[in-house]
Tab-separated table of C-alpha atoms in Angstrom:
chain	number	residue	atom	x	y	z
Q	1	UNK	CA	123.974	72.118	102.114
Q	2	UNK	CA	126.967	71.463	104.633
Q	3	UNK	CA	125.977	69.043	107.515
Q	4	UNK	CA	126.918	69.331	111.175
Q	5	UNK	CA	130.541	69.647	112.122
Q	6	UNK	CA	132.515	66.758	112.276
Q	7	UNK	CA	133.095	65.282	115.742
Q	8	UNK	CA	137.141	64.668	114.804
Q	9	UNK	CA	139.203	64.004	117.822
Q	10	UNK	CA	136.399	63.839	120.234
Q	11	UNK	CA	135.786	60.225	121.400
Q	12	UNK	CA	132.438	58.694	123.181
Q	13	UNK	CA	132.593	55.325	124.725
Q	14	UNK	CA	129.954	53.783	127.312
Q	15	UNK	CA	130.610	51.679	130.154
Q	16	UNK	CA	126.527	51.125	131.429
Q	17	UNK	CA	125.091	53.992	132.823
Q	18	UNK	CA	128.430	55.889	132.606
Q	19	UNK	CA	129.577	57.827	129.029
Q	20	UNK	CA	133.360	59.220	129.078
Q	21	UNK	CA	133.591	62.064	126.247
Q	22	UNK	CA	137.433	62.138	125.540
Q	23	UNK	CA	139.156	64.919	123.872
Q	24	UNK	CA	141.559	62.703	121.855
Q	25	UNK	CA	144.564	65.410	120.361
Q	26	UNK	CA	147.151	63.895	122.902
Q	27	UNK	CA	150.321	65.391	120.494
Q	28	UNK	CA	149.109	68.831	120.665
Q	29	UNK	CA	147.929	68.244	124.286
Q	30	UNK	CA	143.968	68.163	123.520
Q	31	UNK	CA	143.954	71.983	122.392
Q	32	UNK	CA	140.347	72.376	120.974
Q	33	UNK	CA	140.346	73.482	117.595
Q	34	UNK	CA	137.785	75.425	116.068
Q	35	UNK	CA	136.075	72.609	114.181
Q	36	UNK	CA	136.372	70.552	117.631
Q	37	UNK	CA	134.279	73.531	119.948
Q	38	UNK	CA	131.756	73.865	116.773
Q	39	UNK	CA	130.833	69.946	117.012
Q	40	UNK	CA	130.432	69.453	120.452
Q	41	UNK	CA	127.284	70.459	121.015
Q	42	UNK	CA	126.285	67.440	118.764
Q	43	UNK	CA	127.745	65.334	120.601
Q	44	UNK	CA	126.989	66.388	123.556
Q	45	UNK	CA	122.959	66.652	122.426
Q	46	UNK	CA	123.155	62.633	121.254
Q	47	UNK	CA	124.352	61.878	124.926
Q	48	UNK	CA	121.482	63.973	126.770
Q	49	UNK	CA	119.234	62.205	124.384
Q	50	UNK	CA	120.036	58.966	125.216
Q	51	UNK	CA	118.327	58.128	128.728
Q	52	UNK	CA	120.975	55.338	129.216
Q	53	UNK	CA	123.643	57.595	129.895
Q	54	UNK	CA	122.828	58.476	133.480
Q	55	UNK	CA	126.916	60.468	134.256
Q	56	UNK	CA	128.858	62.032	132.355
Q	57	UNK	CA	132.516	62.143	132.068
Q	58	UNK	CA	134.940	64.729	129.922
Q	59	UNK	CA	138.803	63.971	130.716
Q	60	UNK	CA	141.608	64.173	128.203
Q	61	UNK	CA	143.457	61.587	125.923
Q	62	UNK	CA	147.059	60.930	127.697
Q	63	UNK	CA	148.688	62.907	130.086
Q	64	UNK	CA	146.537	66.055	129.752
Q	65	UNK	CA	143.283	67.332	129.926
Q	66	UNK	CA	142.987	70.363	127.379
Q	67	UNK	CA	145.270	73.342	127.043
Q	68	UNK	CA	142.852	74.983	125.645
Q	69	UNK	CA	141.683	76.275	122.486
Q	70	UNK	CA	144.386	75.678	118.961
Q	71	UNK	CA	145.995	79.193	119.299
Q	72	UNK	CA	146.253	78.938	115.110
Q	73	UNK	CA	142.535	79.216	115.002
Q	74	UNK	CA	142.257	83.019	117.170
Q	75	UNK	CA	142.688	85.008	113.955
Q	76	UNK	CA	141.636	82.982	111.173
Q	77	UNK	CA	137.693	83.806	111.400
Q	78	UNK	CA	136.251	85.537	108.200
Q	79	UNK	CA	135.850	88.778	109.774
Q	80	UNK	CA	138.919	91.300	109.818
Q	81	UNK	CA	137.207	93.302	111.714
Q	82	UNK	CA	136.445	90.385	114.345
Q	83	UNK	CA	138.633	87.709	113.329
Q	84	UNK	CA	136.942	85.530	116.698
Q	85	UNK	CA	133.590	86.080	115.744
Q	86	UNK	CA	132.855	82.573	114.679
Q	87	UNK	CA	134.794	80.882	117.671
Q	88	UNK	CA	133.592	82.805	120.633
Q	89	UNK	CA	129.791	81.554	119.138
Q	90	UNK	CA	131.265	77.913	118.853
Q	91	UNK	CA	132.988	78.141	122.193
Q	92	UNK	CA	130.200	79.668	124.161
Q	93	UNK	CA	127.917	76.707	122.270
Q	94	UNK	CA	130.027	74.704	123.481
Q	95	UNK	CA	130.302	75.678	127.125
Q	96	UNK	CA	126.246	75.976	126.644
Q	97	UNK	CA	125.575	72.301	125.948
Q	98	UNK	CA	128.267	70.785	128.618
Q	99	UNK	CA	126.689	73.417	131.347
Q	100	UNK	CA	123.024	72.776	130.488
Q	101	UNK	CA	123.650	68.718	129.784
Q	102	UNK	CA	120.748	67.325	132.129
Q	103	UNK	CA	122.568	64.689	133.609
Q	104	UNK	CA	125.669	64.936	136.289
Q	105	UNK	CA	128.932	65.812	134.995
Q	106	UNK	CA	132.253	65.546	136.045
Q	107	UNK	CA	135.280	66.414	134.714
Q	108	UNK	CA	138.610	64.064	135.436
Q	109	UNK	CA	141.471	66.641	134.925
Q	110	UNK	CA	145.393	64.916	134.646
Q	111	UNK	CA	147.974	67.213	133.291
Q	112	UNK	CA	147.214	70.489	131.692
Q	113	UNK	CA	144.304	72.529	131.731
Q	114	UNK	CA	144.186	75.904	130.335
Q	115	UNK	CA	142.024	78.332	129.462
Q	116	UNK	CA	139.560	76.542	127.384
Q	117	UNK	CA	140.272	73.621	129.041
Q	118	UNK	CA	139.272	75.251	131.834
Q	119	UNK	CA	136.252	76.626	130.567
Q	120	UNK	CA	135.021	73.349	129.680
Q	121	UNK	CA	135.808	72.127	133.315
Q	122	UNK	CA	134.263	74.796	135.144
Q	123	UNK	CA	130.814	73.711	133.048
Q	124	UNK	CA	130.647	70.819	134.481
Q	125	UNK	CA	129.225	70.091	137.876
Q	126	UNK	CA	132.199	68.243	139.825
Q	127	UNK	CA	136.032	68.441	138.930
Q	128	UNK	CA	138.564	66.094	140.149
Q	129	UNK	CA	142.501	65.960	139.548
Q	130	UNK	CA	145.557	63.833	140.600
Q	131	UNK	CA	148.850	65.798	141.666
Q	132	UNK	CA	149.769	65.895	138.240
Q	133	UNK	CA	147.009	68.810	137.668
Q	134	UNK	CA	148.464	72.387	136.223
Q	135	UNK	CA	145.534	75.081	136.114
Q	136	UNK	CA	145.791	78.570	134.395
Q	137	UNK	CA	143.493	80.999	132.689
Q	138	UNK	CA	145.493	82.618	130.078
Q	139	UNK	CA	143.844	85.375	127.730
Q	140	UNK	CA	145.973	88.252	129.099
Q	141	UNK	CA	149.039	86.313	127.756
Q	142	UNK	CA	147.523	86.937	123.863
Q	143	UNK	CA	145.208	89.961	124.567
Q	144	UNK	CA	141.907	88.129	124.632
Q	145	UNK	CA	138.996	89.509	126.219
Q	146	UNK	CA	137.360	86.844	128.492
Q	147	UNK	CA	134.185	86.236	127.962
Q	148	UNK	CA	131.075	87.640	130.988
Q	149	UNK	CA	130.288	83.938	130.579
Q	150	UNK	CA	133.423	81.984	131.032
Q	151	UNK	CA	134.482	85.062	133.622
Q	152	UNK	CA	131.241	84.386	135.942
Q	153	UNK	CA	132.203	79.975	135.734
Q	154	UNK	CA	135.233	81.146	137.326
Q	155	UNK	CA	133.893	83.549	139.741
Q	156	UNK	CA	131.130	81.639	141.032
Q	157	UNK	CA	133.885	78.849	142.073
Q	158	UNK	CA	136.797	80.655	143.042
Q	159	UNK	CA	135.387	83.831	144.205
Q	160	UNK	CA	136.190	87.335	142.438
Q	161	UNK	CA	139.859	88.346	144.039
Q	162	UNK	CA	141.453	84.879	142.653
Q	163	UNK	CA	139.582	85.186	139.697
Q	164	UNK	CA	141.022	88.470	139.071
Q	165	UNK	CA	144.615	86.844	139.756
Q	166	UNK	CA	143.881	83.893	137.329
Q	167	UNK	CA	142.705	86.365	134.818
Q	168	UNK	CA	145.266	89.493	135.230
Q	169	UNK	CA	148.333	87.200	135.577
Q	170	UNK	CA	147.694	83.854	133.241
Q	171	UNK	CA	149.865	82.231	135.865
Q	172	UNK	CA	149.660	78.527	136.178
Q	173	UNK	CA	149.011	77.231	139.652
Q	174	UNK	CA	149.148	73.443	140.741
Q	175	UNK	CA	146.890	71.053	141.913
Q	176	UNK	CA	147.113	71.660	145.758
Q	177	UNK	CA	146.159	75.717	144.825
Q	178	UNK	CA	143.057	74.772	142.729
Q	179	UNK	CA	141.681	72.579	145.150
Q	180	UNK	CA	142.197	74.709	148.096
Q	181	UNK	CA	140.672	78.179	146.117
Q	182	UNK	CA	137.716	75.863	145.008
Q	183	UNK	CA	138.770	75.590	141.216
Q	184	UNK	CA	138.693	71.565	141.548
Q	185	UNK	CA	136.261	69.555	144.238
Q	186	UNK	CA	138.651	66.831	144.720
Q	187	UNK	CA	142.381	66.233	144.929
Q	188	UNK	CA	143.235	62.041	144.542
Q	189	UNK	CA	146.766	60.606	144.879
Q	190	UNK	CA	148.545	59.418	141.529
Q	191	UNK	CA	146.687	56.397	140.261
Q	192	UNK	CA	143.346	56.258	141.993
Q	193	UNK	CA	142.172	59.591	139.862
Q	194	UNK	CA	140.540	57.113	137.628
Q	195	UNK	CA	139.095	54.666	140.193
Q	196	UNK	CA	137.287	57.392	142.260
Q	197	UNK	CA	135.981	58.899	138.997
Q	198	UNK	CA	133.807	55.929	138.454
Q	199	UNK	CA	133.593	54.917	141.623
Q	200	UNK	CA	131.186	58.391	142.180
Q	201	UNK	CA	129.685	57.745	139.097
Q	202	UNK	CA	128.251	54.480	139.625
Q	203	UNK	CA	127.139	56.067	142.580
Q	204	UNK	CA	125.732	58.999	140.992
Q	205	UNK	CA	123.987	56.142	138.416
Q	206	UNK	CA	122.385	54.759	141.572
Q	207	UNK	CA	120.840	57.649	142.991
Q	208	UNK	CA	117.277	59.314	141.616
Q	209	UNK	CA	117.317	60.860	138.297
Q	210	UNK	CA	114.798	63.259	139.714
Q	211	UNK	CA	116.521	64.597	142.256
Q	212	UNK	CA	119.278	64.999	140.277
Q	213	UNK	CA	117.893	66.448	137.605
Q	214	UNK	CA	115.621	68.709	140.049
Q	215	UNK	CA	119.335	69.648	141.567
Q	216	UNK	CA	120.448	71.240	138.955
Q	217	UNK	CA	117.834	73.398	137.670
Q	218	UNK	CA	117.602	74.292	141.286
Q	219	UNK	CA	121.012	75.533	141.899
Q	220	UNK	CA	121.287	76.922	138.374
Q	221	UNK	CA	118.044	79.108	139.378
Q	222	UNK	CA	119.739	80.119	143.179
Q	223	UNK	CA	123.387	80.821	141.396
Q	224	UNK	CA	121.438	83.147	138.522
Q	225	UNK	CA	120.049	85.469	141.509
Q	226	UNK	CA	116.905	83.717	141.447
Q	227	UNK	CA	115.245	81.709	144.229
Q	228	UNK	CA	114.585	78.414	143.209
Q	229	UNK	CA	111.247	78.062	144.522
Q	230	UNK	CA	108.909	77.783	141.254
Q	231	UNK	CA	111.511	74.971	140.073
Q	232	UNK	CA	111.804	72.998	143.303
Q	233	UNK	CA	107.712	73.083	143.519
Q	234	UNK	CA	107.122	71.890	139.531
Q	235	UNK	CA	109.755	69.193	140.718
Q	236	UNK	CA	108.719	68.438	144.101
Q	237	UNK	CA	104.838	68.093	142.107
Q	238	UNK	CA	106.827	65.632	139.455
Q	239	UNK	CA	108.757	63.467	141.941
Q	240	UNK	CA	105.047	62.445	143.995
Q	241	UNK	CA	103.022	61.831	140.587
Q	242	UNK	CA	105.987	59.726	139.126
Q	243	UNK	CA	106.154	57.683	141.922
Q	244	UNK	CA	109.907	58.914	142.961
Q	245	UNK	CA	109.332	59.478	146.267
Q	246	UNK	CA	107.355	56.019	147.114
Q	247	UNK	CA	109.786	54.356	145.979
Q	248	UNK	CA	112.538	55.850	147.780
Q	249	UNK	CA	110.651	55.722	150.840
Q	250	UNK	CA	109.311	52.299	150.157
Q	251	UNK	CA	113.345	50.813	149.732
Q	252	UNK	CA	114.382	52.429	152.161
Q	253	UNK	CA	111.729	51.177	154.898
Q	254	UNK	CA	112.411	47.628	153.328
Q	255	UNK	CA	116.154	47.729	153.617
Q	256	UNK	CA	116.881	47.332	149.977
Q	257	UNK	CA	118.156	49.529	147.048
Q	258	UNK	CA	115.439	51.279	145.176
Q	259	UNK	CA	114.588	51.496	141.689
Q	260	UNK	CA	113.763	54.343	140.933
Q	261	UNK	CA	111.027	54.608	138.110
Q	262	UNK	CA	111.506	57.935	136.985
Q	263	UNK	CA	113.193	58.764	133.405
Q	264	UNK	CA	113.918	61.591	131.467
């Protein structure tokens, strides 16, 4: 019986409450390949089961992020008749287990990232870049399809006419474009991408679990056409009979920084 896919060229260290998930392929520019997409959700699943890790961070060994997914791995599926078959499951895994991963997320994007590299970006919650940043979404350059999945990430940030553009022409755009069409959140001068990363994140570390958590089941519920309500009211319910809220109040009345009891 084979075991789970080997997590080869995907790197996890810990710094406290902050885990940085590098893709580590720096000579062929962190292109995923198929084995790669098929064992993150493992890794990804050990991180949301540890309730240490309170943010985390995907970002790319060297000077790029990820230009996507190992082109040598489109047609080399066991199906003729659907050579993909077994990628597009690992890759929308994939893409899965970063968008569902219960904690904050942000991706810190130098360099290239391209098509799967920006699919894995747009599943997270927060993306920042430096100037060096190079964006482009590239399956009409090789006759892919795009998946409804990976199309509707990119729609629900950049809005449908630029996602068409993205999409139609597999143009690259720079970092200046794909903050001001809402592909990235933040755009840092050279050097303090880094810094401001983990800067937010201790911040994010700080803040409640709860309302984090609560957050993002919240918006996921609003962004699916739904309205949010049942999930903000099991939360809202969780947050007094945890003792969330007293606390918060409580700090904040006594001028100090709270502790938050709550934990996943």
């Amino acid at each position: 019986m084979s075991g789970p896919p080997r997590a080869e060229h995907l790197r996890v260290t810990r710094d406290g409450a902050v885990a940085v998930l590098t893709i580590d392929r720096p000579e062929k520019r962190n292109a995923l390949t198929a084995g790669m997409w098929a064992a993150l959700p493992g890794v990804l699943a050990g991180l949301a089961g540890d309730p240490a890790v309170r943010v985390l961070v995907v970002t790319g060994a060297g000077p790029s992020f990820c230009a996507g997914a190992d082109i040598g791995d489109l047609l080399g599926g066991p199906d003729a008749e659907d050579p993909m078959a077994r990628l597009r499951r690992d890759n929308l895994a994939a893409q899965a287990a970063l968008r569902d991963f219960p904690r904050p997320t942000i991706a810190m994007v130098r360099g290239h990232c391209i098509g799967g590299g920006v699919e894995l970006a747009t599943c997270c919650d927060l993306r920042f870049t430096d100037p060096t940043g190079v964006f482009g979404v590239t399956p009409a350059k090789v006759g892919i399809v795009y998946t409804p999945t990976s199309t509707r990430q990119l729609v629900q940030l950049v809005g449908p006419s630029t996602a068409r553009y993205l999409l139609y022409s597999g143009e690259l755009v720079d970092a200046e474009t794909a903050l001001r069409t809402g592909l990235v959140d933040r755009l840092l001068e050279a050097g303090d991408l880094a810094g401001e990363v983990r800067r937010l994140a201790e911040v994010l570390a700080s803040r409640s679990a709860l309302t984090q958590r609560a957050t993002k089941e919240v918006v996921a519920a609003v962004v699916a056409g739904g309205d949010g309500e049942a999930e903000a009211a099991r939360w809202y319910r969780e947050t007094i009979a945890a003792g969330e809220l007293a606390e918060g109040v409580a700090a904040f009345t006594e001028r100090r920084g709270p502790r938050f009891p709550w934990t996943p």
